[in-house]
């Protein structure tokens, strides 16, 4: 998931003409941390909590998507302020902050797709497969009685 997020962010950097710099490398490294964090949140919520699988998925998605959209809102505000000379002339343009925010915006958009479709699907499959095996294992075999 982290690798796919970085590849998507790098592709979008190329599309929008954002050059590789110290700021963009820092943004890519931050993206690794954020991606791992959302994956850990999803995995922990599904594997460690008790209850129905779909209820655990809804709870994890509510927390994870709220966290991601809040971060995206903050990053959009950061981008607007850092490239603010276009919006408000009294703001100073800060290229490194703008580059970091752009990379993180691209990466978080990719992380929503990667975490909440791909990883969720894999974990759901794993848990349903494990449940089937447990039912099979828990069922005792009946012996035939001989007279």
mmCIF file with all atom_site columns, C-alpha atoms in Angstrom:
data_model
loop_
_atom_site.group_PDB
_atom_site.id
_atom_site.type_symbol
_atom_site.label_atom_id
_atom_site.label_alt_id
_atom_site.label_comp_id
_atom_site.label_asym_id
_atom_site.label_entity_id
_atom_site.label_seq_id
_atom_site.pdbx_PDB_ins_code
_atom_site.Cartn_x
_atom_site.Cartn_y
_atom_site.Cartn_z
_atom_site.occupancy
_atom_site.B_iso_or_equiv
_atom_site.pdbx_formal_charge
_atom_site.auth_seq_id
_atom_site.auth_comp_id
_atom_site.auth_asym_id
_atom_site.auth_atom_id
_atom_site.pdbx_PDB_model_num
ATOM 1   C CA . UNK A 1 1   ? 0.000   0.000   0.000   1.00 0.00 ? 1   UNK A CA 1
ATOM 2   C CA . UNK A 1 2   ? 2.774   2.454   0.882   1.00 0.00 ? 2   UNK A CA 1
ATOM 3   C CA . UNK A 1 3   ? 4.609   1.597   -2.335  1.00 0.00 ? 3   UNK A CA 1
ATOM 4   C CA . UNK A 1 4   ? 1.471   2.125   -4.431  1.00 0.00 ? 4   UNK A CA 1
ATOM 5   C CA . UNK A 1 5   ? 0.826   5.452   -2.685  1.00 0.00 ? 5   UNK A CA 1
ATOM 6   C CA . UNK A 1 6   ? 4.356   6.630   -3.473  1.00 0.00 ? 6   UNK A CA 1
ATOM 7   C CA . UNK A 1 7   ? 4.113   5.504   -7.102  1.00 0.00 ? 7   UNK A CA 1
ATOM 8   C CA . UNK A 1 8   ? 0.808   7.365   -7.521  1.00 0.00 ? 8   UNK A CA 1
ATOM 9   C CA . UNK A 1 9   ? 2.191   10.494  -5.834  1.00 0.00 ? 9   UNK A CA 1
ATOM 10  C CA . UNK A 1 10  ? 5.308   10.373  -8.047  1.00 0.00 ? 10  UNK A CA 1
ATOM 11  C CA . UNK A 1 11  ? 3.150   9.978   -11.157 1.00 0.00 ? 11  UNK A CA 1
ATOM 12  C CA . UNK A 1 12  ? 1.009   12.964  -10.157 1.00 0.00 ? 12  UNK A CA 1
ATOM 13  C CA . UNK A 1 13  ? 4.171   14.975  -9.436  1.00 0.00 ? 13  UNK A CA 1
ATOM 14  C CA . UNK A 1 14  ? 5.230   14.275  -13.013 1.00 0.00 ? 14  UNK A CA 1
ATOM 15  C CA . UNK A 1 15  ? 1.804   15.203  -14.400 1.00 0.00 ? 15  UNK A CA 1
ATOM 16  C CA . UNK A 1 16  ? 1.713   18.524  -12.521 1.00 0.00 ? 16  UNK A CA 1
ATOM 17  C CA . UNK A 1 17  ? 5.401   19.315  -13.077 1.00 0.00 ? 17  UNK A CA 1
ATOM 18  C CA . UNK A 1 18  ? 6.481   19.136  -9.439  1.00 0.00 ? 18  UNK A CA 1
ATOM 19  C CA . UNK A 1 19  ? 10.238  18.574  -9.359  1.00 0.00 ? 19  UNK A CA 1
ATOM 20  C CA . UNK A 1 20  ? 11.951  16.124  -7.040  1.00 0.00 ? 20  UNK A CA 1
ATOM 21  C CA . UNK A 1 21  ? 13.474  18.180  -4.234  1.00 0.00 ? 21  UNK A CA 1
ATOM 22  C CA . UNK A 1 22  ? 14.146  17.954  -0.524  1.00 0.00 ? 22  UNK A CA 1
ATOM 23  C CA . UNK A 1 23  ? 10.551  18.998  0.123   1.00 0.00 ? 23  UNK A CA 1
ATOM 24  C CA . UNK A 1 24  ? 9.046   16.368  -2.141  1.00 0.00 ? 24  UNK A CA 1
ATOM 25  C CA . UNK A 1 25  ? 11.309  13.651  -0.711  1.00 0.00 ? 25  UNK A CA 1
ATOM 26  C CA . UNK A 1 26  ? 10.180  14.703  2.777   1.00 0.00 ? 26  UNK A CA 1
ATOM 27  C CA . UNK A 1 27  ? 6.567   14.501  1.603   1.00 0.00 ? 27  UNK A CA 1
ATOM 28  C CA . UNK A 1 28  ? 7.118   11.018  0.188   1.00 0.00 ? 28  UNK A CA 1
ATOM 29  C CA . UNK A 1 29  ? 8.672   9.872   3.471   1.00 0.00 ? 29  UNK A CA 1
ATOM 30  C CA . UNK A 1 30  ? 5.739   11.335  5.428   1.00 0.00 ? 30  UNK A CA 1
ATOM 31  C CA . UNK A 1 31  ? 3.437   9.491   3.058   1.00 0.00 ? 31  UNK A CA 1
ATOM 32  C CA . UNK A 1 32  ? 5.059   6.170   3.986   1.00 0.00 ? 32  UNK A CA 1
ATOM 33  C CA . UNK A 1 33  ? 4.314   6.848   7.647   1.00 0.00 ? 33  UNK A CA 1
ATOM 34  C CA . UNK A 1 34  ? 0.731   7.877   6.977   1.00 0.00 ? 34  UNK A CA 1
ATOM 35  C CA . UNK A 1 35  ? 0.088   4.858   4.768   1.00 0.00 ? 35  UNK A CA 1
ATOM 36  C CA . UNK A 1 36  ? 1.485   2.438   7.333   1.00 0.00 ? 36  UNK A CA 1
ATOM 37  C CA . UNK A 1 37  ? -0.601  4.146   10.028  1.00 0.00 ? 37  UNK A CA 1
ATOM 38  C CA . UNK A 1 38  ? -3.878  3.686   8.144   1.00 0.00 ? 38  UNK A CA 1
ATOM 39  C CA . UNK A 1 39  ? -3.008  0.073   7.353   1.00 0.00 ? 39  UNK A CA 1
ATOM 40  C CA . UNK A 1 40  ? -2.257  -0.620  11.026  1.00 0.00 ? 40  UNK A CA 1
ATOM 41  C CA . UNK A 1 41  ? -5.520  1.065   12.037  1.00 0.00 ? 41  UNK A CA 1
ATOM 42  C CA . UNK A 1 42  ? -7.494  -1.117  9.638   1.00 0.00 ? 42  UNK A CA 1
ATOM 43  C CA . UNK A 1 43  ? -5.721  -4.351  10.547  1.00 0.00 ? 43  UNK A CA 1
ATOM 44  C CA . UNK A 1 44  ? -5.917  -3.753  14.292  1.00 0.00 ? 44  UNK A CA 1
ATOM 45  C CA . UNK A 1 45  ? -9.593  -2.859  14.191  1.00 0.00 ? 45  UNK A CA 1
ATOM 46  C CA . UNK A 1 46  ? -10.508 -5.934  12.180  1.00 0.00 ? 46  UNK A CA 1
ATOM 47  C CA . UNK A 1 47  ? -8.326  -8.543  13.846  1.00 0.00 ? 47  UNK A CA 1
ATOM 48  C CA . UNK A 1 48  ? -8.312  -7.471  17.498  1.00 0.00 ? 48  UNK A CA 1
ATOM 49  C CA . UNK A 1 49  ? -11.837 -6.232  18.164  1.00 0.00 ? 49  UNK A CA 1
ATOM 50  C CA . UNK A 1 50  ? -14.769 -8.489  18.877  1.00 0.00 ? 50  UNK A CA 1
ATOM 51  C CA . UNK A 1 51  ? -18.052 -8.360  17.041  1.00 0.00 ? 51  UNK A CA 1
ATOM 52  C CA . UNK A 1 52  ? -19.449 -8.846  13.578  1.00 0.00 ? 52  UNK A CA 1
ATOM 53  C CA . UNK A 1 53  ? -17.017 -8.341  10.709  1.00 0.00 ? 53  UNK A CA 1
ATOM 54  C CA . UNK A 1 54  ? -19.161 -5.757  8.925   1.00 0.00 ? 54  UNK A CA 1
ATOM 55  C CA . UNK A 1 55  ? -19.575 -3.731  12.135  1.00 0.00 ? 55  UNK A CA 1
ATOM 56  C CA . UNK A 1 56  ? -15.813 -3.737  12.637  1.00 0.00 ? 56  UNK A CA 1
ATOM 57  C CA . UNK A 1 57  ? -15.318 -2.636  9.019   1.00 0.00 ? 57  UNK A CA 1
ATOM 58  C CA . UNK A 1 58  ? -17.787 0.245   9.426   1.00 0.00 ? 58  UNK A CA 1
ATOM 59  C CA . UNK A 1 59  ? -16.078 1.404   12.616  1.00 0.00 ? 59  UNK A CA 1
ATOM 60  C CA . UNK A 1 60  ? -12.612 1.232   11.072  1.00 0.00 ? 60  UNK A CA 1
ATOM 61  C CA . UNK A 1 61  ? -13.763 3.078   7.948   1.00 0.00 ? 61  UNK A CA 1
ATOM 62  C CA . UNK A 1 62  ? -15.448 5.794   9.972   1.00 0.00 ? 62  UNK A CA 1
ATOM 63  C CA . UNK A 1 63  ? -12.293 6.434   11.977  1.00 0.00 ? 63  UNK A CA 1
ATOM 64  C CA . UNK A 1 64  ? -9.880  6.046   9.058   1.00 0.00 ? 64  UNK A CA 1
ATOM 65  C CA . UNK A 1 65  ? -11.771 8.154   6.547   1.00 0.00 ? 65  UNK A CA 1
ATOM 66  C CA . UNK A 1 66  ? -12.449 10.870  9.118   1.00 0.00 ? 66  UNK A CA 1
ATOM 67  C CA . UNK A 1 67  ? -8.741  10.962  9.874   1.00 0.00 ? 67  UNK A CA 1
ATOM 68  C CA . UNK A 1 68  ? -7.783  11.071  6.183   1.00 0.00 ? 68  UNK A CA 1
ATOM 69  C CA . UNK A 1 69  ? -10.311 13.726  5.155   1.00 0.00 ? 69  UNK A CA 1
ATOM 70  C CA . UNK A 1 70  ? -9.345  15.914  8.106   1.00 0.00 ? 70  UNK A CA 1
ATOM 71  C CA . UNK A 1 71  ? -5.713  15.658  7.057   1.00 0.00 ? 71  UNK A CA 1
ATOM 72  C CA . UNK A 1 72  ? -6.642  16.411  3.445   1.00 0.00 ? 72  UNK A CA 1
ATOM 73  C CA . UNK A 1 73  ? -8.534  19.533  4.526   1.00 0.00 ? 73  UNK A CA 1
ATOM 74  C CA . UNK A 1 74  ? -5.513  20.719  6.510   1.00 0.00 ? 74  UNK A CA 1
ATOM 75  C CA . UNK A 1 75  ? -3.201  20.002  3.570   1.00 0.00 ? 75  UNK A CA 1
ATOM 76  C CA . UNK A 1 76  ? -5.403  21.916  1.131   1.00 0.00 ? 76  UNK A CA 1
ATOM 77  C CA . UNK A 1 77  ? -5.358  24.878  3.524   1.00 0.00 ? 77  UNK A CA 1
ATOM 78  C CA . UNK A 1 78  ? -1.570  24.526  3.813   1.00 0.00 ? 78  UNK A CA 1
ATOM 79  C CA . UNK A 1 79  ? -1.247  24.459  0.030   1.00 0.00 ? 79  UNK A CA 1
ATOM 80  C CA . UNK A 1 80  ? -3.416  27.551  -0.395  1.00 0.00 ? 80  UNK A CA 1
ATOM 81  C CA . UNK A 1 81  ? -1.504  29.514  2.235   1.00 0.00 ? 81  UNK A CA 1
ATOM 82  C CA . UNK A 1 82  ? 1.918   28.427  0.953   1.00 0.00 ? 82  UNK A CA 1
ATOM 83  C CA . UNK A 1 83  ? 1.082   29.410  -2.614  1.00 0.00 ? 83  UNK A CA 1
ATOM 84  C CA . UNK A 1 84  ? -0.946  32.333  -1.326  1.00 0.00 ? 84  UNK A CA 1
ATOM 85  C CA . UNK A 1 85  ? 0.631   35.044  -3.423  1.00 0.00 ? 85  UNK A CA 1
ATOM 86  C CA . UNK A 1 86  ? -1.878  34.000  -6.087  1.00 0.00 ? 86  UNK A CA 1
ATOM 87  C CA . UNK A 1 87  ? -4.796  34.403  -3.696  1.00 0.00 ? 87  UNK A CA 1
ATOM 88  C CA . UNK A 1 88  ? -3.828  37.138  -1.244  1.00 0.00 ? 88  UNK A CA 1
ATOM 89  C CA . UNK A 1 89  ? -0.952  39.390  -2.189  1.00 0.00 ? 89  UNK A CA 1
ATOM 90  C CA . UNK A 1 90  ? 0.230   39.837  1.418   1.00 0.00 ? 90  UNK A CA 1
ATOM 91  C CA . UNK A 1 91  ? 1.041   36.101  1.736   1.00 0.00 ? 91  UNK A CA 1
ATOM 92  C CA . UNK A 1 92  ? 4.550   34.986  0.940   1.00 0.00 ? 92  UNK A CA 1
ATOM 93  C CA . UNK A 1 93  ? 4.988   32.100  -1.429  1.00 0.00 ? 93  UNK A CA 1
ATOM 94  C CA . UNK A 1 94  ? 6.784   29.168  0.249   1.00 0.00 ? 94  UNK A CA 1
ATOM 95  C CA . UNK A 1 95  ? 7.683   26.587  -2.387  1.00 0.00 ? 95  UNK A CA 1
ATOM 96  C CA . UNK A 1 96  ? 8.938   23.810  -0.106  1.00 0.00 ? 96  UNK A CA 1
ATOM 97  C CA . UNK A 1 97  ? 5.715   23.797  1.954   1.00 0.00 ? 97  UNK A CA 1
ATOM 98  C CA . UNK A 1 98  ? 3.671   23.886  -1.247  1.00 0.00 ? 98  UNK A CA 1
ATOM 99  C CA . UNK A 1 99  ? 5.581   20.893  -2.640  1.00 0.00 ? 99  UNK A CA 1
ATOM 100 C CA . UNK A 1 100 ? 5.195   18.871  0.569   1.00 0.00 ? 100 UNK A CA 1
ATOM 101 C CA . UNK A 1 101 ? 1.469   19.577  0.693   1.00 0.00 ? 101 UNK A CA 1
ATOM 102 C CA . UNK A 1 102 ? 0.983   18.651  -2.980  1.00 0.00 ? 102 UNK A CA 1
ATOM 103 C CA . UNK A 1 103 ? 2.796   15.325  -2.572  1.00 0.00 ? 103 UNK A CA 1
ATOM 104 C CA . UNK A 1 104 ? 0.792   14.484  0.538   1.00 0.00 ? 104 UNK A CA 1
ATOM 105 C CA . UNK A 1 105 ? -2.503  15.428  -1.107  1.00 0.00 ? 105 UNK A CA 1
ATOM 106 C CA . UNK A 1 106 ? -1.737  13.144  -4.062  1.00 0.00 ? 106 UNK A CA 1
ATOM 107 C CA . UNK A 1 107 ? -0.598  10.350  -1.780  1.00 0.00 ? 107 UNK A CA 1
ATOM 108 C CA . UNK A 1 108 ? -3.556  10.533  0.594   1.00 0.00 ? 108 UNK A CA 1
ATOM 109 C CA . UNK A 1 109 ? -5.982  10.338  -2.300  1.00 0.00 ? 109 UNK A CA 1
ATOM 110 C CA . UNK A 1 110 ? -4.192  7.169   -3.423  1.00 0.00 ? 110 UNK A CA 1
ATOM 111 C CA . UNK A 1 111 ? -4.128  5.898   0.166   1.00 0.00 ? 111 UNK A CA 1
ATOM 112 C CA . UNK A 1 112 ? -7.921  6.114   0.422   1.00 0.00 ? 112 UNK A CA 1
ATOM 113 C CA . UNK A 1 113 ? -8.236  3.816   -2.582  1.00 0.00 ? 113 UNK A CA 1
ATOM 114 C CA . UNK A 1 114 ? -5.415  1.460   -1.601  1.00 0.00 ? 114 UNK A CA 1
ATOM 115 C CA . UNK A 1 115 ? -6.316  1.052   2.062   1.00 0.00 ? 115 UNK A CA 1
ATOM 116 C CA . UNK A 1 116 ? -10.103 0.996   1.909   1.00 0.00 ? 116 UNK A CA 1
ATOM 117 C CA . UNK A 1 117 ? -10.517 -1.127  -1.213  1.00 0.00 ? 117 UNK A CA 1
ATOM 118 C CA . UNK A 1 118 ? -7.448  -3.296  -1.744  1.00 0.00 ? 118 UNK A CA 1
ATOM 119 C CA . UNK A 1 119 ? -6.267  -3.902  1.821   1.00 0.00 ? 119 UNK A CA 1
ATOM 120 C CA . UNK A 1 120 ? -9.795  -4.095  3.202   1.00 0.00 ? 120 UNK A CA 1
ATOM 121 C CA . UNK A 1 121 ? -10.709 -6.678  0.579   1.00 0.00 ? 121 UNK A CA 1
ATOM 122 C CA . UNK A 1 122 ? -7.648  -8.785  1.379   1.00 0.00 ? 122 UNK A CA 1
ATOM 123 C CA . UNK A 1 123 ? -8.279  -8.633  5.133   1.00 0.00 ? 123 UNK A CA 1
ATOM 124 C CA . UNK A 1 124 ? -11.970 -9.425  4.720   1.00 0.00 ? 124 UNK A CA 1
ATOM 125 C CA . UNK A 1 125 ? -11.108 -12.419 2.548   1.00 0.00 ? 125 UNK A CA 1
ATOM 126 C CA . UNK A 1 126 ? -8.534  -13.600 5.097   1.00 0.00 ? 126 UNK A CA 1
ATOM 127 C CA . UNK A 1 127 ? -10.969 -13.308 7.997   1.00 0.00 ? 127 UNK A CA 1
ATOM 128 C CA . UNK A 1 128 ? -13.798 -15.057 6.164   1.00 0.00 ? 128 UNK A CA 1
ATOM 129 C CA . UNK A 1 129 ? -11.418 -17.808 5.088   1.00 0.00 ? 129 UNK A CA 1
ATOM 130 C CA . UNK A 1 130 ? -10.229 -18.199 8.683   1.00 0.00 ? 130 UNK A CA 1
ATOM 131 C CA . UNK A 1 131 ? -13.813 -18.368 9.950   1.00 0.00 ? 131 UNK A CA 1
ATOM 132 C CA . UNK A 1 132 ? -14.600 -21.194 7.543   1.00 0.00 ? 132 UNK A CA 1
ATOM 133 C CA . UNK A 1 133 ? -11.530 -23.123 8.703   1.00 0.00 ? 133 UNK A CA 1
ATOM 134 C CA . UNK A 1 134 ? -12.409 -22.602 12.358  1.00 0.00 ? 134 UNK A CA 1
ATOM 135 C CA . UNK A 1 135 ? -15.900 -23.967 11.821  1.00 0.00 ? 135 UNK A CA 1
ATOM 136 C CA . UNK A 1 136 ? -14.420 -26.969 10.084  1.00 0.00 ? 136 UNK A CA 1
ATOM 137 C CA . UNK A 1 137 ? -11.897 -27.572 12.860  1.00 0.00 ? 137 UNK A CA 1
ATOM 138 C CA . UNK A 1 138 ? -14.361 -27.054 15.712  1.00 0.00 ? 138 UNK A CA 1
ATOM 139 C CA . UNK A 1 139 ? -16.805 -29.627 14.383  1.00 0.00 ? 139 UNK A CA 1
ATOM 140 C CA . UNK A 1 140 ? -16.115 -32.928 16.167  1.00 0.00 ? 140 UNK A CA 1
ATOM 141 C CA . UNK A 1 141 ? -16.119 -36.079 14.128  1.00 0.00 ? 141 UNK A CA 1
ATOM 142 C CA . UNK A 1 142 ? -18.732 -38.622 15.147  1.00 0.00 ? 142 UNK A CA 1
ATOM 143 C CA . UNK A 1 143 ? -17.653 -42.208 15.563  1.00 0.00 ? 143 UNK A CA 1
ATOM 144 C CA . UNK A 1 144 ? -19.651 -45.087 14.327  1.00 0.00 ? 144 UNK A CA 1
ATOM 145 C CA . UNK A 1 145 ? -20.891 -47.274 17.096  1.00 0.00 ? 145 UNK A CA 1
ATOM 146 C CA . UNK A 1 146 ? -20.456 -50.974 16.643  1.00 0.00 ? 146 UNK A CA 1
ATOM 147 C CA . UNK A 1 147 ? -22.570 -53.518 18.437  1.00 0.00 ? 147 UNK A CA 1
#
